[in-house]
Short mmCIF file of C-alpha atoms and ligand atoms in Angstrom, two decimals:
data_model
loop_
_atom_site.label_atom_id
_atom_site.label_comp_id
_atom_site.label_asym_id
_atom_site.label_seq_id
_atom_site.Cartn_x
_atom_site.Cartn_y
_atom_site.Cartn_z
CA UNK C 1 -4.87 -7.76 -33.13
CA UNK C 2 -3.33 -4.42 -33.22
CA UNK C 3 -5.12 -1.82 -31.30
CA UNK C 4 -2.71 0.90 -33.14
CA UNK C 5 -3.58 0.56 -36.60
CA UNK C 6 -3.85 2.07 -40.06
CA UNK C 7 -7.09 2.89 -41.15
CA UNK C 8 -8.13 5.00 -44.57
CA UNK C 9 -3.79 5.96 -44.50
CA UNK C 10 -4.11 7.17 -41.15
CA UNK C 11 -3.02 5.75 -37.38
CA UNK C 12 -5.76 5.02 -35.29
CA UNK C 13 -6.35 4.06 -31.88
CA UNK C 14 -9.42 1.46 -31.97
CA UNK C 15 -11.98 3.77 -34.02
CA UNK C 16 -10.35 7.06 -33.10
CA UNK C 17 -7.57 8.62 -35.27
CA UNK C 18 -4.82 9.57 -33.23
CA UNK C 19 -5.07 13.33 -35.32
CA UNK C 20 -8.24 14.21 -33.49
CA UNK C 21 -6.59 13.41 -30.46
CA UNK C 22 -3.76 15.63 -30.99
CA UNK C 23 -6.10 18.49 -32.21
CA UNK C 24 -8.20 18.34 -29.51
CA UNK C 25 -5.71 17.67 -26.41
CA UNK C 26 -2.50 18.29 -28.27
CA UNK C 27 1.18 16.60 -27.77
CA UNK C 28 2.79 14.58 -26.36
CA UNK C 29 0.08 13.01 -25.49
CA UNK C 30 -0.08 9.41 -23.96
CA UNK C 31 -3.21 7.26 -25.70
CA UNK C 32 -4.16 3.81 -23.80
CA UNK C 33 -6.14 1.33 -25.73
CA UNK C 34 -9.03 -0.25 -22.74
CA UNK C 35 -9.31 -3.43 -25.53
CA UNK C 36 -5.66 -4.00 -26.00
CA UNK C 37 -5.58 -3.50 -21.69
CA UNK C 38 -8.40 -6.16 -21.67
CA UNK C 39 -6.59 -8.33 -24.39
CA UNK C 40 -3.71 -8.74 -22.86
CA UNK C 41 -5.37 -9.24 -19.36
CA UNK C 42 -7.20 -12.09 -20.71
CA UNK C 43 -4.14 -13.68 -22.20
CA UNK C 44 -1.98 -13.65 -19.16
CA UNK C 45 -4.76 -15.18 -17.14
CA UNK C 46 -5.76 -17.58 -19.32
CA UNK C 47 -2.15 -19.34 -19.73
CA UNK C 48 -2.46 -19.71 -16.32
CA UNK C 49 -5.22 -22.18 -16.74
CA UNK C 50 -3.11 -25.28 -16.20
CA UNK C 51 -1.53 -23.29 -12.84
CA UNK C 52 -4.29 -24.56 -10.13
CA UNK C 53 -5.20 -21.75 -7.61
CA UNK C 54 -4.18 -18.17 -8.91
CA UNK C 55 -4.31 -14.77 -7.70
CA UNK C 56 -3.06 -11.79 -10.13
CA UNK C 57 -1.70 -9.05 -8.95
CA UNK C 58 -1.17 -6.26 -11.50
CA UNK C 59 2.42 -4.38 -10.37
CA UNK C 60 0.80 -0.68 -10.83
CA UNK C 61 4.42 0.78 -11.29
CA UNK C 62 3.78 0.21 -14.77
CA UNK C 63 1.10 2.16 -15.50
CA UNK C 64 -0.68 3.45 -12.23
CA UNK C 65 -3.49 6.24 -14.20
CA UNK C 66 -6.88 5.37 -12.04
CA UNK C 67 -8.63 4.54 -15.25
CA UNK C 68 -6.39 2.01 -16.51
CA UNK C 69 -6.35 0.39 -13.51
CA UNK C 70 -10.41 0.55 -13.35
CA UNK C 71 -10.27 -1.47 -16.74
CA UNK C 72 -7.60 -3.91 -15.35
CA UNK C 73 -10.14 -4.37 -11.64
CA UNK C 74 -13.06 -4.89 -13.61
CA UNK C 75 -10.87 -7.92 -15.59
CA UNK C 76 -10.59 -9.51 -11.80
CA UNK C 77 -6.64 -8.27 -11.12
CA UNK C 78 -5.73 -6.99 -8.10
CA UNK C 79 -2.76 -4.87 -7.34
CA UNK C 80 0.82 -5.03 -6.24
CA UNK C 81 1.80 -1.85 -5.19
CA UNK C 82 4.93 -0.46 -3.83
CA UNK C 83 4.40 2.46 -2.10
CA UNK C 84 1.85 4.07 0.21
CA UNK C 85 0.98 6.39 -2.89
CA UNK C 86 -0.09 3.16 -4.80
CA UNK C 87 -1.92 1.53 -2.49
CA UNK C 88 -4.11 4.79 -2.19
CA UNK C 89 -4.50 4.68 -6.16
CA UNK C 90 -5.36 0.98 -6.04
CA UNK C 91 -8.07 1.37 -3.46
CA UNK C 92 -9.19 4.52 -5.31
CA UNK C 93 -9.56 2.58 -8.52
CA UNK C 94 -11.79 0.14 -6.41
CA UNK C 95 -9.58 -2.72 -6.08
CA UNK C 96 -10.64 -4.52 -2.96
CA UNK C 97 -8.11 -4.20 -0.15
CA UNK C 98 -7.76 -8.00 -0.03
CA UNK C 99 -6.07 -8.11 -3.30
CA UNK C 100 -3.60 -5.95 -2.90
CA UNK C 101 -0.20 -7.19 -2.16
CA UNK C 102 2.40 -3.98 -1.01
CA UNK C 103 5.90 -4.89 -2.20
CA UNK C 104 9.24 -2.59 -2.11
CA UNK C 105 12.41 -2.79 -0.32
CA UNK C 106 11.95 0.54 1.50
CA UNK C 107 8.07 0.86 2.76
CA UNK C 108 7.85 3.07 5.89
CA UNK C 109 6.61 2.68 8.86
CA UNK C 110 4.31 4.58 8.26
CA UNK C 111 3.03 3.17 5.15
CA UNK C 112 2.80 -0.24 7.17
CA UNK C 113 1.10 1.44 9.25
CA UNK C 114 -1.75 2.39 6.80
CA UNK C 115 -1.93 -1.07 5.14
CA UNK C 116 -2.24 -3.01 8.01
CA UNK C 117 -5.00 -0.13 8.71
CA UNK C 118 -6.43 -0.67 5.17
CA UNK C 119 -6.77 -4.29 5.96
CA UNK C 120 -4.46 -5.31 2.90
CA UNK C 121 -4.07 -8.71 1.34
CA UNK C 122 -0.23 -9.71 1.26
CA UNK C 123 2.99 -7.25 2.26
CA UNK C 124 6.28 -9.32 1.03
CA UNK C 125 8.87 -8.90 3.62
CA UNK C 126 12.26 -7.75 2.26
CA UNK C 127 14.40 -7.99 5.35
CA UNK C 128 14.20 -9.37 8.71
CA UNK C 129 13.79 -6.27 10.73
CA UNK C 130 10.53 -4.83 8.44
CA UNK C 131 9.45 -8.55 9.21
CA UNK C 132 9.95 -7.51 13.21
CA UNK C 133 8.41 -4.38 12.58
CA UNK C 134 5.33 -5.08 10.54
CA UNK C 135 4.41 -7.87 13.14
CA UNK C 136 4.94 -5.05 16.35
CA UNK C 137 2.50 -3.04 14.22
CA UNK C 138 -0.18 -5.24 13.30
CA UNK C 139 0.00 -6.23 16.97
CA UNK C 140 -0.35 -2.64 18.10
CA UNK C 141 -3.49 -2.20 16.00
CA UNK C 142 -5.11 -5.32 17.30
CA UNK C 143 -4.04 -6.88 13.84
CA UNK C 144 -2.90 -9.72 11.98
CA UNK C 145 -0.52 -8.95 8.90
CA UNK C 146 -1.04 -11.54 6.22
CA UNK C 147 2.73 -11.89 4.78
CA UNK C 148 5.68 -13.93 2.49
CA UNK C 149 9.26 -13.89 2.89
CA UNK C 150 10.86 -12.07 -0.35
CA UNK C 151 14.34 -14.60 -1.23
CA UNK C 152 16.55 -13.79 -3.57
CA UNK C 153 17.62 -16.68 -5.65
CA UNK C 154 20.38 -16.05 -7.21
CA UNK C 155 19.89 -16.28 -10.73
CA UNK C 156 21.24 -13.83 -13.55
CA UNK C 157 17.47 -12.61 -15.21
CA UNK C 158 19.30 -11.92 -18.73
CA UNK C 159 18.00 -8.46 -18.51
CA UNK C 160 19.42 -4.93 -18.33
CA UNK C 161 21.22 -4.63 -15.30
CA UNK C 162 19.17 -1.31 -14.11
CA UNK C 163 16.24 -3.81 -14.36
CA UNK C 164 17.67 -6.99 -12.95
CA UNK C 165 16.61 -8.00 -9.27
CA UNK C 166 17.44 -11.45 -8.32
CA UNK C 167 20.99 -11.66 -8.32
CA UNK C 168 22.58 -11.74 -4.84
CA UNK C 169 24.23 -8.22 -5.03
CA UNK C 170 20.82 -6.77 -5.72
CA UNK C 171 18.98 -5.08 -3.22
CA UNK C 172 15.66 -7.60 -3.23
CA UNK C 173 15.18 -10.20 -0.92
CA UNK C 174 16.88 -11.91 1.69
CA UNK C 175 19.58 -14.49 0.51
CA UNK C 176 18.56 -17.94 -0.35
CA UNK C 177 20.84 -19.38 2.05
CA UNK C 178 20.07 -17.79 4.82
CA UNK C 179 16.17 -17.32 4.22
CA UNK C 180 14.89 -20.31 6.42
CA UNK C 181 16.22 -19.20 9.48
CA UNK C 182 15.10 -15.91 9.02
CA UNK C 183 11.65 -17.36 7.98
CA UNK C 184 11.71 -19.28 10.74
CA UNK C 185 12.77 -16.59 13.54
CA UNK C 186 9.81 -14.57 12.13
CA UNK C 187 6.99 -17.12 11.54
CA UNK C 188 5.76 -17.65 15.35
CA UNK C 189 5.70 -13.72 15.93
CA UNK C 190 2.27 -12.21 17.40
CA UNK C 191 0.88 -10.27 14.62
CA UNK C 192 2.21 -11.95 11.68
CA UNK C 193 0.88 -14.85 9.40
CA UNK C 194 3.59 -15.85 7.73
CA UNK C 195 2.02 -17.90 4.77
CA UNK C 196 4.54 -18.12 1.76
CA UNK C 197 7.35 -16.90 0.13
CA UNK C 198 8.26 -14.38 -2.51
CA UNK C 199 10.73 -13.89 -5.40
CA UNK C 200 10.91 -11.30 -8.41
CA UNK C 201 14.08 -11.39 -10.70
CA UNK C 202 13.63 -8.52 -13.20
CA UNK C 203 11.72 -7.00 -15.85
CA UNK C 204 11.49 -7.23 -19.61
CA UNK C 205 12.50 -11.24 -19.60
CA UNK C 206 12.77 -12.36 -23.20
CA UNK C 207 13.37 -15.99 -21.84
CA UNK C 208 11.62 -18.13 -20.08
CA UNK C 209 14.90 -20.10 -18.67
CA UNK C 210 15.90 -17.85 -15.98
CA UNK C 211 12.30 -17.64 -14.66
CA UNK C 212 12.23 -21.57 -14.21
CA UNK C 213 15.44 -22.25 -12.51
CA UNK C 214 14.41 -18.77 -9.94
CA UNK C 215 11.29 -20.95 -9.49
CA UNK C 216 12.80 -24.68 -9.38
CA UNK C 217 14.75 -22.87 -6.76
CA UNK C 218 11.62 -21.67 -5.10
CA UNK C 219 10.04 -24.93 -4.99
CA UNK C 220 12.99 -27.03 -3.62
CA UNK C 221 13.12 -23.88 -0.57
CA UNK C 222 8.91 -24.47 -0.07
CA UNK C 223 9.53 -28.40 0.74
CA UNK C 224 12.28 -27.55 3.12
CA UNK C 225 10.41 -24.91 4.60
CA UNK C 226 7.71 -27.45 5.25
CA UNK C 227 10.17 -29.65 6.39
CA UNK C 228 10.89 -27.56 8.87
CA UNK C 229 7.40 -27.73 10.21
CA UNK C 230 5.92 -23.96 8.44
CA UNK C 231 2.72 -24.38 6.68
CA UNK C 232 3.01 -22.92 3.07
CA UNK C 233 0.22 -21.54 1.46
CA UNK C 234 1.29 -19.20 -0.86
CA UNK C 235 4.16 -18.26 -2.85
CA UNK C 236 4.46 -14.94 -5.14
CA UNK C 237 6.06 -15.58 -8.12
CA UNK C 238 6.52 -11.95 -9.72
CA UNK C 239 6.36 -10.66 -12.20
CA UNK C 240 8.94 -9.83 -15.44
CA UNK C 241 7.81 -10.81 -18.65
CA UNK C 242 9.15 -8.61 -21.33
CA UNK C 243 7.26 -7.61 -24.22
CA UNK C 244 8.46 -6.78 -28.27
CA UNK C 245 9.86 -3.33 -28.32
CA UNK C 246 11.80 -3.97 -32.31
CA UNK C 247 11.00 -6.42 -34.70
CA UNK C 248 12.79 -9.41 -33.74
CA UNK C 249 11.56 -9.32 -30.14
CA UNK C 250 10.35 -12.87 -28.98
CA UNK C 251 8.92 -12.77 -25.86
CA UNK C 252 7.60 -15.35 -24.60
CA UNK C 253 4.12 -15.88 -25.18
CA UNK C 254 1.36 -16.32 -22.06
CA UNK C 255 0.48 -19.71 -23.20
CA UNK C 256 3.82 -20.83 -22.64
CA UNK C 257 4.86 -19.00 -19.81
CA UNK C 258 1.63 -20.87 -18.13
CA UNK C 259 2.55 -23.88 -19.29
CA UNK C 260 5.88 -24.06 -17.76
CA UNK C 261 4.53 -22.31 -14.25
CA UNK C 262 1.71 -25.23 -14.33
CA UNK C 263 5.02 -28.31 -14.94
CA UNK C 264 7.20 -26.55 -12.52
CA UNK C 265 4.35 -25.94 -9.72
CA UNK C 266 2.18 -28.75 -9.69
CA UNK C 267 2.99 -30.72 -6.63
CA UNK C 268 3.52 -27.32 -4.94
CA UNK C 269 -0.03 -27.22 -3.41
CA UNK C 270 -0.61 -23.51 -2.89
CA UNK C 271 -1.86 -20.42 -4.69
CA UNK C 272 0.08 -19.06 -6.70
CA UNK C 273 0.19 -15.13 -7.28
CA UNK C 274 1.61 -13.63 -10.09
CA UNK C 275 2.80 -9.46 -10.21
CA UNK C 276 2.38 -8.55 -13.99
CA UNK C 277 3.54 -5.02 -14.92
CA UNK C 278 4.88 -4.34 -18.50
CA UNK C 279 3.27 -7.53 -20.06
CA UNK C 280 -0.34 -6.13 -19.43
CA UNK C 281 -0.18 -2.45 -20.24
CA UNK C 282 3.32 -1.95 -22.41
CA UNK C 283 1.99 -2.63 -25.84
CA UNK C 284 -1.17 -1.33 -24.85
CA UNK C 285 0.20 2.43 -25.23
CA UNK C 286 1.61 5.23 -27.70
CA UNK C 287 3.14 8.43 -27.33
CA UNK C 288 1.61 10.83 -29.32
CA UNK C 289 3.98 13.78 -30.60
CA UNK C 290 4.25 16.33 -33.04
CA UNK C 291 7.42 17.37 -35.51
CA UNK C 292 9.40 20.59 -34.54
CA UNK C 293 11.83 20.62 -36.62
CA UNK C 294 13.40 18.50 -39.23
CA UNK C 295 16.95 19.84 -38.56
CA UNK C 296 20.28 19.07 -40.56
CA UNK C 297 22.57 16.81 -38.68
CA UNK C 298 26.36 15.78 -39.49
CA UNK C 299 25.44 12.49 -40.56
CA UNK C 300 21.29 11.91 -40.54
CA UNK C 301 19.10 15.15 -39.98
CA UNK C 302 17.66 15.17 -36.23
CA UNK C 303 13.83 15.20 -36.08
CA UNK C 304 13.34 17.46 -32.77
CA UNK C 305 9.53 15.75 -31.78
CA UNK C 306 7.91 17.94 -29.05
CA UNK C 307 7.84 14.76 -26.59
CA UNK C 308 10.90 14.94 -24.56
CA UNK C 309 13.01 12.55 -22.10
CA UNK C 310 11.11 13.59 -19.37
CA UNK C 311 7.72 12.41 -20.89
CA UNK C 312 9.27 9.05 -21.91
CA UNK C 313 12.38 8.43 -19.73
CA UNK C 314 13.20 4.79 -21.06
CA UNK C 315 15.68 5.44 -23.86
CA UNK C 316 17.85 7.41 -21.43
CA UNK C 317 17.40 5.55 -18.96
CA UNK C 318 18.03 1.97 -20.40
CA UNK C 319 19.30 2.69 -23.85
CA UNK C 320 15.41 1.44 -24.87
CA UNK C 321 14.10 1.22 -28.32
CA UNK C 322 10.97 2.23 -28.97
CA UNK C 323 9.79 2.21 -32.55
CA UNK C 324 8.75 5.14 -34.44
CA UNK C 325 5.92 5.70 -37.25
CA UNK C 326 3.84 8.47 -38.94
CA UNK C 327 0.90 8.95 -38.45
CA UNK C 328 -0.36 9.49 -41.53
CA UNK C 329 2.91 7.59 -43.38
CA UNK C 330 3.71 8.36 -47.10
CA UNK C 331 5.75 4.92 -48.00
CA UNK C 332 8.76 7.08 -48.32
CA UNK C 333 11.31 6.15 -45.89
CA UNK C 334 14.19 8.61 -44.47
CA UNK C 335 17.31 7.66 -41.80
CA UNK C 336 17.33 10.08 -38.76
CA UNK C 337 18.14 10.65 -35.53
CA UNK C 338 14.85 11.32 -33.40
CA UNK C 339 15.76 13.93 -30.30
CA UNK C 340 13.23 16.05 -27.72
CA UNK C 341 14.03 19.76 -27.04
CA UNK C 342 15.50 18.73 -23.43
CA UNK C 343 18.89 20.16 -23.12
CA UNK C 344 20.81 17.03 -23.09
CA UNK C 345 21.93 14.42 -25.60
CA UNK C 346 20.29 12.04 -23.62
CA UNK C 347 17.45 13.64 -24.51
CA UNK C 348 17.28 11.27 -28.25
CA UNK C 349 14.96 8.35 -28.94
CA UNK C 350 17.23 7.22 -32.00
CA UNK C 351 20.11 7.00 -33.98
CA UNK C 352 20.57 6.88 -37.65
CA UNK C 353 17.47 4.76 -37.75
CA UNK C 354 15.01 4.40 -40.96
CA UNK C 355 12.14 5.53 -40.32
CA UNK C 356 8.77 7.18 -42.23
CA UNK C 357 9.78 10.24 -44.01
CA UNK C 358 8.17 13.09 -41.22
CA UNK C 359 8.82 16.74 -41.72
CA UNK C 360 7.73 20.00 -39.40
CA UNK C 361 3.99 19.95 -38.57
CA UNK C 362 3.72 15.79 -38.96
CA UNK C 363 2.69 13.92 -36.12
CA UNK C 364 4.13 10.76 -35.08
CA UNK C 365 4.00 7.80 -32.11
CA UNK C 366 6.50 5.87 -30.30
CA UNK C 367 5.01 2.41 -29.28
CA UNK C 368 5.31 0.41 -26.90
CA UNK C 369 4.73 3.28 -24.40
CA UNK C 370 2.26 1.71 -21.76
CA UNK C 371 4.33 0.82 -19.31
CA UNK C 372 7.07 2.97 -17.51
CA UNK C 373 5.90 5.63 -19.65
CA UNK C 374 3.69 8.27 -18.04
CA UNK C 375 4.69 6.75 -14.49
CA UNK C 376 8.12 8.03 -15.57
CA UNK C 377 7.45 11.77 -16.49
CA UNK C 378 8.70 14.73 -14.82
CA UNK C 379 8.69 18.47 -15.75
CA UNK C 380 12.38 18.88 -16.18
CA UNK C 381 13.07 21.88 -18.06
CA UNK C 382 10.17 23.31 -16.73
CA UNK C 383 7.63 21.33 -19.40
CA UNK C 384 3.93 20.16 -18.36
CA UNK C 385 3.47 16.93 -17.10
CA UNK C 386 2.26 14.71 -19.97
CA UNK C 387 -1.88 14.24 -20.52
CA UNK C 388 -2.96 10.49 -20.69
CA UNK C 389 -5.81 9.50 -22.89
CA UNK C 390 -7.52 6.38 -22.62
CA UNK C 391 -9.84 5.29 -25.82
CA UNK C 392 -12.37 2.53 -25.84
CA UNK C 393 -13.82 2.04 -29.29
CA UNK C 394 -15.24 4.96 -31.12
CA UNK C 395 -14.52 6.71 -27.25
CA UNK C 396 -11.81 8.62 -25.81
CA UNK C 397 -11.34 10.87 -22.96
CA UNK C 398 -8.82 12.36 -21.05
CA UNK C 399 -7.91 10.25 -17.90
CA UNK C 400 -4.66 12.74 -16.65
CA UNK C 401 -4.59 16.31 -17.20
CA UNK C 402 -1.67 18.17 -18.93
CA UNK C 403 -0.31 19.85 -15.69
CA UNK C 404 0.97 23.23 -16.86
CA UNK C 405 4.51 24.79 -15.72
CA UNK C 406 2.24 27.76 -14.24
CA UNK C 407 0.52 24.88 -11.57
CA UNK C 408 3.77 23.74 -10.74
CA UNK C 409 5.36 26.95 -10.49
CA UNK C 410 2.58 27.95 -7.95
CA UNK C 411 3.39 25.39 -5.23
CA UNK C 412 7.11 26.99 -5.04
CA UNK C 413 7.66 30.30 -3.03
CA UNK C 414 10.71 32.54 -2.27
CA UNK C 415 10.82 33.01 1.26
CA UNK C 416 9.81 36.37 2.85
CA UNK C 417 13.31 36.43 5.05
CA UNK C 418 15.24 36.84 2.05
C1 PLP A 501 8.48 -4.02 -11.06
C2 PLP A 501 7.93 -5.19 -10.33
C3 PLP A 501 7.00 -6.03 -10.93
C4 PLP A 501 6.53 -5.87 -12.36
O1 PLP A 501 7.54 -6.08 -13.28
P1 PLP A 501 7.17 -6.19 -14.84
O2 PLP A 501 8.46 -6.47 -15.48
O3 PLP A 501 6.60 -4.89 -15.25
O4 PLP A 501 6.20 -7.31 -14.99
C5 PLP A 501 6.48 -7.07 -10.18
N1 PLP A 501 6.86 -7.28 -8.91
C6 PLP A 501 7.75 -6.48 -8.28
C7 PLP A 501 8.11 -6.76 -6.88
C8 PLP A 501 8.31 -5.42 -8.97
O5 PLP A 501 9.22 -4.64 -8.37
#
């Protein structure tokens, strides 16, 4: 079901109509549905009901706000964080330590510092030397670092190439070919329990081929790891699913993506762990934003929306689509371009694209918005930091404050020697 639907002629978000919203918080505005958070929870981890022994790791990159990742604990998911700013947010939100796997290709020393402190579940190595250096810390505290080997497999994701990670001139993972040695060099090291391996090969995967052969790949490396002699416990499998930005979007559906984990895996004999990020939280968020302007344009008018590319980075970022409706829609359709007030071009959602007739005063969502939406923002030009509202039922409150451009001016000074 959709938790963004039309009720009486209007948007809502579960029970709540997305006006009141904007009347009493105002725009842009990001609105989380909990049910369609819970929904899609549910689905993941129920495809995975073929898969044996699983452990789910929501990748809070996507959508770190405390509350949503409250909602996503209390559905049993722990977190895979991927910097020392996450982890605190994860253990904030109350996800036990234990689940928490730290990924990244750059964590500090000091942030392995603090989760071997914090007692975390998993860190996936990246390169030999962090492999070195997490062991001589866990050592130094007395400690044993539970950890996998991150390998990059080699295989072309079929995704955009700012969002591709497991081709070889990426910068994830240690090459295929050379990642039994290094597993090897590092697995007797005081301090370490080496227990697995690790691979994730991009986001927003339409296809479920790519994923297979990076995981075939895995599970021909796990059998000549073990050959070796290493015990093999655990392997990470990622995450990367994509989700339907545009009609004609076919990701691929839970159930299926299970299915093939559970024909591909099932001699492996481990648990497997899984790093979900955009599949869980991307349809499960709008953002909400008011008409400027409807201002003539050359070819199609440009409707100047108050939400801006540094509330919802994507489309200038990665050329992303994300679709665009009325709120309270007439029937009547218009073609426009849809621009922010940034100064930049980049700063436009769309391009001659039909859309709901809007005009100055309307309000209007882009979907699709829960995941590497809000995470995204900044306050370029100066504007607030977007508010984040989370809704459950006839419920809503605000889970992130609009920071004003007055807070943010405040931490900056002008030096008293000038
Ligand atoms: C970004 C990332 C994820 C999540 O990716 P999605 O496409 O949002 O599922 C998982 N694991 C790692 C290591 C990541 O960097």
């Amino acid at each position: 079901m959709d938790h963004f639907a039309l009720v009486d002629g209007e948007l809502h978000c579960e029970a709540v109509p997305l006006s009141r919203i904007a009347a009493e918080v105002g725009t842009p505005v990001y609105v989380y549905s909990a049910n369609a958070l819970r929904t899609q929870a549910r689905r993941f981890r129920d495809g995975l009901k073929g898969a044996g022994r699983v452990h789910l790791a929501y990748a809070i990159k996507a959508n770190p706000n405390i509350a949503v990742l409250n909602v996503l604990a209390r559905e049993g998911y722990g977190a895979d964080v991927v910097s020392g700013g996450e982890m605190a947010r994860a253990l904030a939100a109350g996800m036990p330590a234990a689940d928490i796997v730290f990924s990244g290709v750059g964590k500090t020393r000091a942030e392995l510092s603090r989760g071997i402190g914090a007692e975390i579940g998993q860190f996936n190595i990246e390169l030999e030397e962090e492999g070195v250096v997490l062991a001589q810390l866990a050592a130094a505290q007395g400690k044993t670092a539970r950890a996998v080997l991150r390998v990059n497999p080699d295989v072309d994701a079929g995704t955009h190439a700012k969002i591709s990670t497991g081709k070889s001139e990426n910068k994830f993972g240690v090459p295929i070919a050379e990642a039994a040695d290094i597993f090897g060099r590092l697995a007797g090291l005081n301090g370490l329990n080496l227990r697995g391996v690790a691979i994730h090969i991009g986001s927003q995967l339409l296809d479920l081929g790519p994923l297979e052969a990076a995981y075939s790949r895995i599970g021909a490396f796990v059998s000549e790891l073990r050959a070796r002699g290493h015990t093999i416990t655990h392997v990470d499998l990622g995450g990367g699913l994509g989700v339907n930005y545009k009609a004609g979007d076919v990701p691929p559906d839970p159930a299926d993506f299970g299915a093939m984990v559970a024909r591909v895996t099932k001699d492996w004999d481990v648990t497997l762990m899984f790093e979900p990020g955009r599949v869980i939280t991307g349809n499960a968020g709008v953002l909400l934003t008011e008409v400027i302007w409807v201002k003539p344009g050359v070819t199609s008018p440009y409707v100047i929306v108050d939400a801006a590319m540094n509330d919802l980075a994507r489309p200038a970022l990665y050329d992303a689509w994300h679709d665009f409706e009325a709120v309270r829609p007439s029937g009547e359709c218009m073609v426009a371009n849809i621009a922010g007030p940034v100064c930049e071009t980049g700063d436009t959602f769309a391009r001659d694209r039909e859309i709901d007739v809007v005009k100055s005063g309307d309000l209007a969502i882009f979907r699709t918005a829960g995941a590497y939406g809000a995470t995204m923002a900044s306050t370029y030009n100066s504007r607030p930091l977007v508010p984040e509202v989370l809704v459950d039922g006839d419920r809503y409150a605000v889970v992130a404050d609009r920071i004003a451009a007055e807070t943010i001016l405040a931490a900056e000074r002008v030096p008293d020697w000038l």
